[in-house]
mmCIF file of C-alpha atoms in Angstrom:
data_model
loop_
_atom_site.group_PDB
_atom_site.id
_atom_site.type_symbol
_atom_site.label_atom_id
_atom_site.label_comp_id
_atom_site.label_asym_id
_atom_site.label_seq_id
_atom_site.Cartn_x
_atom_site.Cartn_y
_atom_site.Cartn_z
ATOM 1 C CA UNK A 1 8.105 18.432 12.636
ATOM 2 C CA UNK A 2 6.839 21.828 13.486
ATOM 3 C CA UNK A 3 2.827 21.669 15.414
ATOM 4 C CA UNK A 4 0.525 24.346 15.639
ATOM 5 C CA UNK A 5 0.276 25.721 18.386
ATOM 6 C CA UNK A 6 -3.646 25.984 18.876
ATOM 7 C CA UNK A 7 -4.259 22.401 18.068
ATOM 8 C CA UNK A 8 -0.849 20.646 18.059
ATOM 9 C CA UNK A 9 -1.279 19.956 15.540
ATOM 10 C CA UNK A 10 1.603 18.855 12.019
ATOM 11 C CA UNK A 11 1.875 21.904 10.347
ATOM 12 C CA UNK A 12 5.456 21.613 8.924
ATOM 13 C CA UNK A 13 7.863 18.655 8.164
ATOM 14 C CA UNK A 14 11.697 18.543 7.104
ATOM 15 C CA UNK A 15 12.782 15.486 5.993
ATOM 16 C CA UNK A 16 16.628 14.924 6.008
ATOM 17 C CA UNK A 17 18.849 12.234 4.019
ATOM 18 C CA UNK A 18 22.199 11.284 3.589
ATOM 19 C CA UNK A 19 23.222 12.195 0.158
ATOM 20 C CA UNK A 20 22.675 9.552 -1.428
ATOM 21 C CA UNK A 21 23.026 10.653 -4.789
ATOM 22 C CA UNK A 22 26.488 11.601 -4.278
ATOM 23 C CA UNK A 23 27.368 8.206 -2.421
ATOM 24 C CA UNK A 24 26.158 6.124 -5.123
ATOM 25 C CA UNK A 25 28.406 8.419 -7.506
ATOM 26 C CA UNK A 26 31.739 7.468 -5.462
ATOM 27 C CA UNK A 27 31.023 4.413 -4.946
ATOM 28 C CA UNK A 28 34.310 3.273 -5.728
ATOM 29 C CA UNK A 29 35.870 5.200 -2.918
ATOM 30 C CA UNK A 30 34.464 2.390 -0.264
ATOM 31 C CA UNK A 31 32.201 1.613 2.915
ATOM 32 C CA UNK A 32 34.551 3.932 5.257
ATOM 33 C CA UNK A 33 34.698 7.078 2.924
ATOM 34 C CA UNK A 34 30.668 7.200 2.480
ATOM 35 C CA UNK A 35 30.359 7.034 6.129
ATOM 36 C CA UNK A 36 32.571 10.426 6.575
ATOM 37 C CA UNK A 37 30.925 11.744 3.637
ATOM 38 C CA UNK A 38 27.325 10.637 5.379
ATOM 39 C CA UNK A 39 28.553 12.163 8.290
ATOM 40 C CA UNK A 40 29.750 15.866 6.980
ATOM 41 C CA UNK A 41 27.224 16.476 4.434
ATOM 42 C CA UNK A 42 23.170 16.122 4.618
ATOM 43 C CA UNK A 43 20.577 16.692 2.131
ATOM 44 C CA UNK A 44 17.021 18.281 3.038
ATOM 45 C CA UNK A 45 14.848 16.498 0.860
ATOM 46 C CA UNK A 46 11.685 18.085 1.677
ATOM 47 C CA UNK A 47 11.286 21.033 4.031
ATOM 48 C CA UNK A 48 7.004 22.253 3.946
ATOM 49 C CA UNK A 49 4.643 24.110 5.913
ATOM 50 C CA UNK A 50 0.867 24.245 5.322
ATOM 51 C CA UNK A 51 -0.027 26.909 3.560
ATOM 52 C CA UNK A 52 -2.060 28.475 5.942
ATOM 53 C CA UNK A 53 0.870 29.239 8.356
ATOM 54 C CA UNK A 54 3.052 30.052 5.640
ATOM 55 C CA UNK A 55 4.758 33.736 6.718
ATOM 56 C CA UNK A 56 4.325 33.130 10.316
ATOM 57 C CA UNK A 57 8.282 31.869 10.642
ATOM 58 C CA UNK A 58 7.278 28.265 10.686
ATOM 59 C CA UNK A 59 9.545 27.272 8.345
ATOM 60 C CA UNK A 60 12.565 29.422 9.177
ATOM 61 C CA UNK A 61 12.128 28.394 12.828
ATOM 62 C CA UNK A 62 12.018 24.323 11.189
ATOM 63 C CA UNK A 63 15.237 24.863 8.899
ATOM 64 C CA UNK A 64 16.811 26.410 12.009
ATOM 65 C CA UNK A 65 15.841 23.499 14.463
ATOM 66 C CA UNK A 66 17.091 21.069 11.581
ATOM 67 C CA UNK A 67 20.219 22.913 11.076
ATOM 68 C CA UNK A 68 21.115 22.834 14.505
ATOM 69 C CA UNK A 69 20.425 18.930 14.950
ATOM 70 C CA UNK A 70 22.443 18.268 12.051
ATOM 71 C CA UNK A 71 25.262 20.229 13.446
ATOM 72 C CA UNK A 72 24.985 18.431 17.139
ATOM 73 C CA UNK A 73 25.476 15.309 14.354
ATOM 74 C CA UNK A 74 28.546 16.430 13.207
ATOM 75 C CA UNK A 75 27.456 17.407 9.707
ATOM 76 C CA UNK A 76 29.420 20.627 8.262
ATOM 77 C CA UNK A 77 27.292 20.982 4.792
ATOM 78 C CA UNK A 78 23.643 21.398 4.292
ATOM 79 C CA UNK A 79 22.168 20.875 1.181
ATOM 80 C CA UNK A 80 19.186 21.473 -0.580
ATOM 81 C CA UNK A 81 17.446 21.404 -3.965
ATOM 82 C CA UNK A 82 15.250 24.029 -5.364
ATOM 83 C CA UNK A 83 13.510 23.528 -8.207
ATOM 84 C CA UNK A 84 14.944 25.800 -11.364
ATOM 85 C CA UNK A 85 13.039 28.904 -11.533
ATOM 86 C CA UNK A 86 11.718 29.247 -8.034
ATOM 87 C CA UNK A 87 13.091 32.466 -7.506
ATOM 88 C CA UNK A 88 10.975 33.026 -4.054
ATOM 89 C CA UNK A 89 12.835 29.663 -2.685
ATOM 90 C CA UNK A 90 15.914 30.562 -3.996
ATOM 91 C CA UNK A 91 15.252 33.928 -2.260
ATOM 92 C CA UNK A 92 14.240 32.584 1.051
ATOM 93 C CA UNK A 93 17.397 30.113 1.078
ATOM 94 C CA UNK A 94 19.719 32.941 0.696
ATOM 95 C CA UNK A 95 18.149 35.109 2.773
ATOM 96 C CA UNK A 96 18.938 31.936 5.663
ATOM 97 C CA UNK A 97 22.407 32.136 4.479
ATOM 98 C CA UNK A 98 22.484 29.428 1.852
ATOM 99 C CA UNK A 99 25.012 29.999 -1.215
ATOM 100 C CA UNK A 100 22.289 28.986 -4.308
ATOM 101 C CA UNK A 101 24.923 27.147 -6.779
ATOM 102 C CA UNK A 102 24.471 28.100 -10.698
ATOM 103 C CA UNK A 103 22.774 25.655 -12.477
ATOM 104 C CA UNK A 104 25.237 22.629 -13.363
ATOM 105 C CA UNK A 105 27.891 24.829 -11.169
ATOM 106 C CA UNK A 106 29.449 21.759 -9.615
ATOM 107 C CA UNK A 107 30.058 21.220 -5.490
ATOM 108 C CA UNK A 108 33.332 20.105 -4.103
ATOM 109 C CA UNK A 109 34.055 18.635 -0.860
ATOM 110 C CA UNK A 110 37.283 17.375 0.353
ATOM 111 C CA UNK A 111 37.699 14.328 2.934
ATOM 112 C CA UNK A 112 41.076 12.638 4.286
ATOM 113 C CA UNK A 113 42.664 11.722 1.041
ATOM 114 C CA UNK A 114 39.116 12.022 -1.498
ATOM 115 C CA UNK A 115 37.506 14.585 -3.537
ATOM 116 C CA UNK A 116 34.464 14.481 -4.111
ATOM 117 C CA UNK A 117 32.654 16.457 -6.612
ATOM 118 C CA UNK A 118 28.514 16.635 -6.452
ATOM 119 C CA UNK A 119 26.452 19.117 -9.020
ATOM 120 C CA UNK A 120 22.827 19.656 -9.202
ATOM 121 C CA UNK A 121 22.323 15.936 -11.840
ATOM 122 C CA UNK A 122 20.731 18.409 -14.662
ATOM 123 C CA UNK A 123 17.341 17.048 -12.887
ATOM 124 C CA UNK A 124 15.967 20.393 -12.763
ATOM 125 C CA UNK A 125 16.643 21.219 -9.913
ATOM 126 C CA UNK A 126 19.674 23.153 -8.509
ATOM 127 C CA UNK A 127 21.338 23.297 -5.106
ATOM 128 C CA UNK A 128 21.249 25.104 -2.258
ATOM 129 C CA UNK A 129 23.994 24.869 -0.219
ATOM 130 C CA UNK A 130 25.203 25.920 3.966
ATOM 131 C CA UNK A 131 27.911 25.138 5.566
ATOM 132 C CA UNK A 132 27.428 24.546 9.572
ATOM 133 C CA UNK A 133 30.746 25.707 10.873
ATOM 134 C CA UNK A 134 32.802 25.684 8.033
ATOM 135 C CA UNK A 135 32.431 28.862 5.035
ATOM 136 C CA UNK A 136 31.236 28.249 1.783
ATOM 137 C CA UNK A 137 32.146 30.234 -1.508
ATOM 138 C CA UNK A 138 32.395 30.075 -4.889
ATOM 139 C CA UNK A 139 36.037 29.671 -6.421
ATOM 140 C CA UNK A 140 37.464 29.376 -10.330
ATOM 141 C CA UNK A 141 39.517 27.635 -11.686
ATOM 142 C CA UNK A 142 40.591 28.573 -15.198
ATOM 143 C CA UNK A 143 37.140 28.966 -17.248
ATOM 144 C CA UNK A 144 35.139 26.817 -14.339
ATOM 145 C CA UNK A 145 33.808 27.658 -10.944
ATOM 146 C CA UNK A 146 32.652 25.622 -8.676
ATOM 147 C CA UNK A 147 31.805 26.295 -4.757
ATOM 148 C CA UNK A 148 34.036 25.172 -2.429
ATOM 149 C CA UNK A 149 34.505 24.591 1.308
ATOM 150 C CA UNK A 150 36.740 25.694 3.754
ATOM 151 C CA UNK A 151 37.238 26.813 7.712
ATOM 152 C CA UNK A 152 37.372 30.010 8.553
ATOM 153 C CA UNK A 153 40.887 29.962 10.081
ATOM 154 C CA UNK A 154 42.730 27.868 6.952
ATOM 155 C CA UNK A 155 43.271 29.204 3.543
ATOM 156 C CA UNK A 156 43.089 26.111 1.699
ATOM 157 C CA UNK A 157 39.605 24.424 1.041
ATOM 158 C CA UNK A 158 41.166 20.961 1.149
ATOM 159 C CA UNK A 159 41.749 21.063 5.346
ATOM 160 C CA UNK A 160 38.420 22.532 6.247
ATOM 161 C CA UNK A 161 36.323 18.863 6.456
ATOM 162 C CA UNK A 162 39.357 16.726 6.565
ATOM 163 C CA UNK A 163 39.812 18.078 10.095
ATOM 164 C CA UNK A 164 36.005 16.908 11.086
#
């Protein structure tokens, strides 16, 4: 939570979750692979800032605070979701050094002996997407791309979380 500094005052929240989304989508995969999956990845569900502080670097100096906490965690990928068409938000994510996925472009992450594969659910909304540690970028394969992670030190995408 980010205060004002006059008043301390709340003038900012980010609110973090597991995603949950994906877990209940590989479900099948078991207790122990949803915990490592927990434990790498992180959604930011909601990350505001009063409008009247807006442009003072509250929110880059929240997203950088959360960032930082999830990494002392142990999470490798932060993700967010930006509503389709806000171009400003898209903007400001990249600008932070989040890769903004295409809409339906699909999100795979690799853990000891599971793939996982997470897109934006066609909910309107489409990801947002940092890795803490590791690189993220966009790959193809055949008429498909999708973004992918990996370290920067190993070629293949596969060992960069398995290693975490």
């Amino acid at each position: 939570m980010a205060e004002r500094e006059s008043a301390g005052e709340p003038c900012g929240l980010a609110f973090v979750t597991p995603p949950v989304r994906l877990m209940r989508q590989h479900a099948e995969h078991g207790r122990s692979a949803l915990r490592a999956l927990a434990r790498v990845l992180a959604e930011i569900d909601l990350l505001a800032v009063d409008a009247d502080v807006r442009r003072q670097g509250v929110g880059s100096a929240l997203l950088e605070e959360t960032e930082g906490w999830l990494g002392n965690q142990g999470c490798r990928v932060v993700m967010a979701k930006i509503a389709r068409g806000e171009y400003g938000v898209m903007r400001w994510y990249r600008q932070r050094g989040y890769l903004v996925a295409a809409q339906g472009e699909p999100f795979r992450v690799w853990l000891p002996g599971l793939e996982l594969c997470c897109n934006d659910g066609d909910d309107g909304y489409q990801l947002a997407l940092k890795g803490l540690g590791v690189s993220l970028r966009r790959a193809r394969h055949g008429s498909d791309t999708f973004v992918t992670v990996e370290s920067g030190q190993r070629s293949t995408s596969r060992s960069a979380l398995a290693e975490r």
